[in-house]
Short mmCIF file of C-alpha atoms and ligand atoms in Angstrom, two decimals:
data_model
loop_
_atom_site.label_atom_id
_atom_site.label_comp_id
_atom_site.label_asym_id
_atom_site.label_seq_id
_atom_site.Cartn_x
_atom_site.Cartn_y
_atom_site.Cartn_z
CA MET A 26 106.02 157.50 151.11
CA GLY A 27 109.26 158.14 153.13
CA LEU A 28 110.42 161.54 154.24
CA LEU A 29 113.42 161.29 151.91
CA THR A 30 111.25 160.64 148.93
CA THR A 31 109.03 163.55 149.89
CA LEU A 32 112.08 165.83 150.10
CA ARG A 33 113.43 164.59 146.81
CA LYS A 34 110.15 165.11 145.07
CA GLN A 35 110.06 168.64 146.42
CA LYS A 36 113.46 169.16 144.80
CA LEU A 37 112.17 167.89 141.49
CA LYS A 38 109.33 170.37 141.77
CA ASP A 39 112.04 173.00 142.28
CA ARG A 40 113.53 171.61 139.05
CA GLU A 41 116.84 170.67 140.65
CA MET A 42 118.79 167.48 140.68
CA ARG A 43 121.95 166.82 142.55
CA ILE A 44 124.48 164.61 140.70
CA LEU A 45 127.58 163.28 142.35
CA MET A 46 130.47 162.61 139.99
CA LEU A 47 133.07 160.33 141.30
CA GLY A 48 135.84 157.96 140.17
CA LEU A 49 139.58 157.59 140.36
CA ASP A 50 141.76 160.63 139.65
CA ASN A 51 142.60 161.26 136.03
CA ALA A 52 139.47 159.43 134.71
CA GLY A 53 138.23 162.65 133.09
CA LYS A 54 135.51 163.82 135.42
CA THR A 55 136.29 167.52 135.23
CA THR A 56 136.79 167.34 131.46
CA ILE A 57 133.36 165.70 131.06
CA VAL A 58 131.66 168.55 132.93
CA LYS A 59 133.61 171.08 130.88
CA HIS A 60 132.43 169.48 127.65
CA ILE A 61 128.85 169.47 128.84
CA LEU A 62 129.12 173.20 129.57
CA GLY A 63 130.76 173.93 126.25
CA GLU A 64 134.10 174.94 127.76
CA ASP A 65 137.60 174.29 126.44
CA VAL A 66 138.39 170.68 127.29
CA LYS A 67 142.07 171.13 126.69
CA GLU A 68 142.42 173.33 129.76
CA VAL A 69 142.01 171.14 132.82
CA SER A 70 144.03 170.73 135.99
CA PRO A 71 143.66 168.15 138.72
CA THR A 72 140.78 168.78 141.13
CA LEU A 73 142.23 169.41 144.57
CA GLY A 74 138.87 169.63 146.36
CA PHE A 75 135.67 169.80 144.41
CA ASN A 76 133.87 171.87 141.80
CA ILE A 77 130.12 172.55 141.80
CA ARG A 78 128.80 173.27 138.31
CA THR A 79 125.24 173.96 137.31
CA VAL A 80 124.14 172.47 134.05
CA PRO A 81 120.83 173.60 132.51
CA TRP A 82 119.10 170.44 131.19
CA ASN A 83 115.75 171.01 129.59
CA GLU A 84 113.48 172.21 132.40
CA TYR A 85 116.00 171.10 135.08
CA SER A 86 119.13 172.46 136.70
CA LEU A 87 121.66 169.76 137.28
CA ILE A 88 123.88 170.58 140.18
CA ILE A 89 126.99 168.50 139.44
CA TRP A 90 129.44 167.89 142.26
CA ASP A 91 132.80 167.02 140.69
CA VAL A 92 134.93 165.70 143.51
CA GLY A 93 138.69 165.06 143.39
CA GLY A 94 139.57 161.38 143.09
CA GLN A 95 143.13 161.24 144.33
CA SER A 96 143.53 158.52 146.98
CA SER A 97 144.24 161.17 149.66
CA LEU A 98 140.89 162.85 148.86
CA ARG A 99 138.70 159.68 148.75
CA PRO A 100 138.08 159.55 152.51
CA PHE A 101 136.27 162.94 152.02
CA TRP A 102 133.82 161.59 149.44
CA ARG A 103 131.40 160.67 152.13
CA ASN A 104 130.95 164.38 152.96
CA TYR A 105 129.21 164.77 149.58
CA PHE A 106 126.73 161.85 149.69
CA GLU A 107 123.76 163.68 151.28
CA LYS A 108 120.77 164.27 148.97
CA THR A 109 122.38 162.75 145.91
CA ASP A 110 119.85 161.94 143.14
CA ALA A 111 122.26 160.23 140.76
CA ILE A 112 125.89 159.07 140.78
CA ILE A 113 128.09 159.28 137.75
CA TRP A 114 131.02 156.98 138.16
CA VAL A 115 133.79 157.73 135.62
CA VAL A 116 136.24 155.05 134.53
CA ASP A 117 139.37 155.64 132.35
CA ALA A 118 139.10 153.26 129.32
CA THR A 119 142.89 153.61 128.91
CA ALA A 120 143.75 152.66 132.43
CA LEU A 121 142.47 149.04 132.76
CA ASP A 122 145.35 148.36 135.12
CA ARG A 123 143.59 150.50 137.70
CA LEU A 124 140.34 148.58 137.53
CA GLN A 125 140.88 146.72 140.81
CA ASP A 126 141.37 149.98 142.66
CA CYS A 127 138.32 151.31 140.80
CA LYS A 128 136.22 148.37 141.89
CA THR A 129 137.25 148.61 145.52
CA GLU A 130 136.15 152.26 145.58
CA LEU A 131 132.91 151.68 143.72
CA ASP A 132 131.99 148.83 146.11
CA ASN A 133 132.53 151.17 149.07
CA ILE A 134 130.19 153.71 147.48
CA MET A 135 127.49 151.13 146.60
CA GLN A 136 127.34 150.08 150.25
CA GLU A 137 126.70 153.62 151.47
CA ASP A 138 123.16 153.91 152.98
CA ARG A 139 122.82 157.60 152.07
CA LEU A 140 123.20 156.73 148.38
CA THR A 141 120.78 153.83 148.32
CA GLY A 142 118.37 154.17 145.46
CA ALA A 143 120.34 156.75 143.52
CA GLY A 144 120.77 155.88 139.87
CA LEU A 145 124.27 154.89 138.82
CA LEU A 146 125.70 155.91 135.45
CA VAL A 147 129.02 154.40 134.70
CA LEU A 148 130.86 156.38 132.01
CA VAL A 149 133.79 154.64 130.40
CA ASN A 150 135.62 157.79 129.30
CA LYS A 151 138.48 158.39 126.81
CA ILE A 152 136.90 155.87 124.38
CA ASP A 153 138.24 158.18 121.59
CA ALA A 154 141.65 156.71 122.35
CA ILE A 155 140.45 153.27 121.05
CA SER A 156 139.56 153.44 117.41
CA ASP A 157 138.91 149.72 116.76
CA PRO A 158 135.17 148.95 117.36
CA ASP A 159 136.00 145.38 118.45
CA GLU A 160 138.51 146.65 120.92
CA ARG A 161 136.02 149.18 122.27
CA GLU A 162 133.51 146.43 122.84
CA ALA A 163 136.09 144.29 124.51
CA VAL A 164 137.03 147.12 126.84
CA ILE A 165 133.36 147.71 127.86
CA LYS A 166 133.03 144.00 128.55
CA ILE A 167 136.15 143.98 130.71
CA VAL A 168 134.93 147.02 132.71
CA THR A 169 131.43 145.53 133.07
CA ASN A 170 132.79 142.26 134.34
CA LYS A 171 135.45 143.64 136.59
CA LEU A 172 133.14 146.13 138.27
CA GLN A 173 130.44 143.44 138.42
CA ILE A 174 127.91 145.93 137.17
CA ASP A 175 125.35 143.14 136.65
CA GLN A 176 125.45 142.35 140.41
CA ILE A 177 124.58 145.82 141.59
CA LYS A 178 121.09 145.43 143.01
CA ASN A 179 120.15 148.56 144.97
CA HIS A 180 120.83 150.97 142.22
CA THR A 181 119.46 151.19 138.68
CA CYS A 182 122.60 151.10 136.62
CA LYS A 183 123.76 151.78 133.07
CA ILE A 184 127.24 151.67 131.55
CA VAL A 185 128.11 153.92 128.67
CA PRO A 186 131.35 154.42 126.65
CA CYS A 187 132.05 158.11 126.08
CA SER A 188 134.60 160.73 125.31
CA ALA A 189 134.92 164.10 127.02
CA TYR A 190 137.06 165.21 124.06
CA THR A 191 134.59 164.40 121.28
CA GLY A 192 131.41 164.54 123.39
CA GLU A 193 130.38 161.08 122.17
CA ASN A 194 127.48 159.61 124.17
CA LEU A 195 127.64 162.29 126.90
CA THR A 196 124.12 163.56 126.11
CA ASP A 197 122.70 159.99 125.97
CA GLY A 198 124.33 159.13 129.29
CA LEU A 199 123.15 162.21 131.03
CA SER A 200 119.64 161.90 129.64
CA TRP A 201 119.47 158.38 130.98
CA ALA A 202 120.52 159.59 134.45
CA VAL A 203 117.97 162.46 134.52
CA ASN A 204 115.18 160.17 133.34
CA GLU A 205 116.06 157.59 135.88
CA VAL A 206 115.63 160.14 138.67
CA LYS A 207 112.34 161.42 137.21
CA ASN A 208 110.97 157.88 136.74
CA ARG A 209 111.91 156.73 140.20
CA LEU A 210 110.65 159.73 142.07
CA PHE A 211 107.43 160.06 140.17
CA LYS A 212 106.48 156.44 140.32
CA PHE A 213 105.32 157.15 143.89
CA SER A 214 102.90 159.85 142.77
P1 G3D B 328 139.64 163.94 136.67
O1 G3D B 328 138.89 165.16 136.87
O2 G3D B 328 138.84 162.69 136.66
O3 G3D B 328 140.81 163.79 137.62
P2 G3D B 328 140.57 165.27 134.31
O4 G3D B 328 140.33 163.99 135.21
O5 G3D B 328 139.30 165.80 133.75
O6 G3D B 328 141.42 166.21 135.09
O7 G3D B 328 141.40 164.66 133.08
C1 G3D B 328 142.59 163.91 133.27
C2 G3D B 328 143.36 163.83 132.02
O8 G3D B 328 142.62 162.99 131.08
C3 G3D B 328 143.62 165.14 131.28
O9 G3D B 328 144.82 165.03 130.62
C4 G3D B 328 142.48 165.22 130.25
O10 G3D B 328 142.78 165.99 129.14
C5 G3D B 328 142.40 163.70 129.86
N1 G3D B 328 141.08 163.39 129.33
C6 G3D B 328 139.91 163.67 129.90
N2 G3D B 328 138.87 163.23 129.14
C7 G3D B 328 139.43 162.64 128.04
C8 G3D B 328 138.86 161.96 126.91
O11 G3D B 328 137.64 161.83 126.68
N3 G3D B 328 139.76 161.47 125.98
C9 G3D B 328 141.14 161.51 126.19
N4 G3D B 328 141.92 160.98 125.27
N5 G3D B 328 141.71 162.14 127.24
C10 G3D B 328 140.88 162.71 128.20
P3 G3D B 328 146.17 165.73 131.07
O12 G3D B 328 147.18 165.49 129.99
O13 G3D B 328 145.85 167.19 131.29
O14 G3D B 328 146.52 165.09 132.38
MG1 MG B 329 139.02 166.68 138.30
#
């Protein structure tokens, strides 16, 4: 067992998981964290640096790093990679014209050694803005194809449509991420 795995297992014993939330600006990262914490989702302003929020999740504390996604801030993302257990990558379902930019940034993240192994949850947010189920499905397909989710090999990955406004699928998505960390770290026991 590598040193990194040992350290991560120790953290799990401490009942803490570190989750890095990234994605382009305006995707809804901060609003998602607010919803999870039961705060008013209508009051949100652009994240100029980062927010660290602690979310109690069953027997765990999830330490969520919500980092600003403006292009001027993206070079600083690398400062937050260390000790990440899971990555939540947030995509704006209503901004498909930004998917190329989104893919470029995700590709950069996926190549980062310090993030190797961390589970990847892709949240396609603002799905409440699309009422037609067929259209929703089409959007998920477009995002999956454009981001080439199926070709990501060094991370266990799941894509989930969600809404920070309604809370749809947020619990399911986060549960998946937490279980992925638990399963991965404990399979070495
Ligand atoms: P960011 O942290 O990724 O940069 P924010 O994104 O959380 O600041 O949200 C950016 C804008 O998207 C906000 O609108 C916010 O209200 C909106 N938004 C976030 N989540 C959802 C969602 O699930 N559905 C819809 N329809 N909108 C959402 P403003 O108007 O403040 O810019
Ligand atoms: Mg923000």
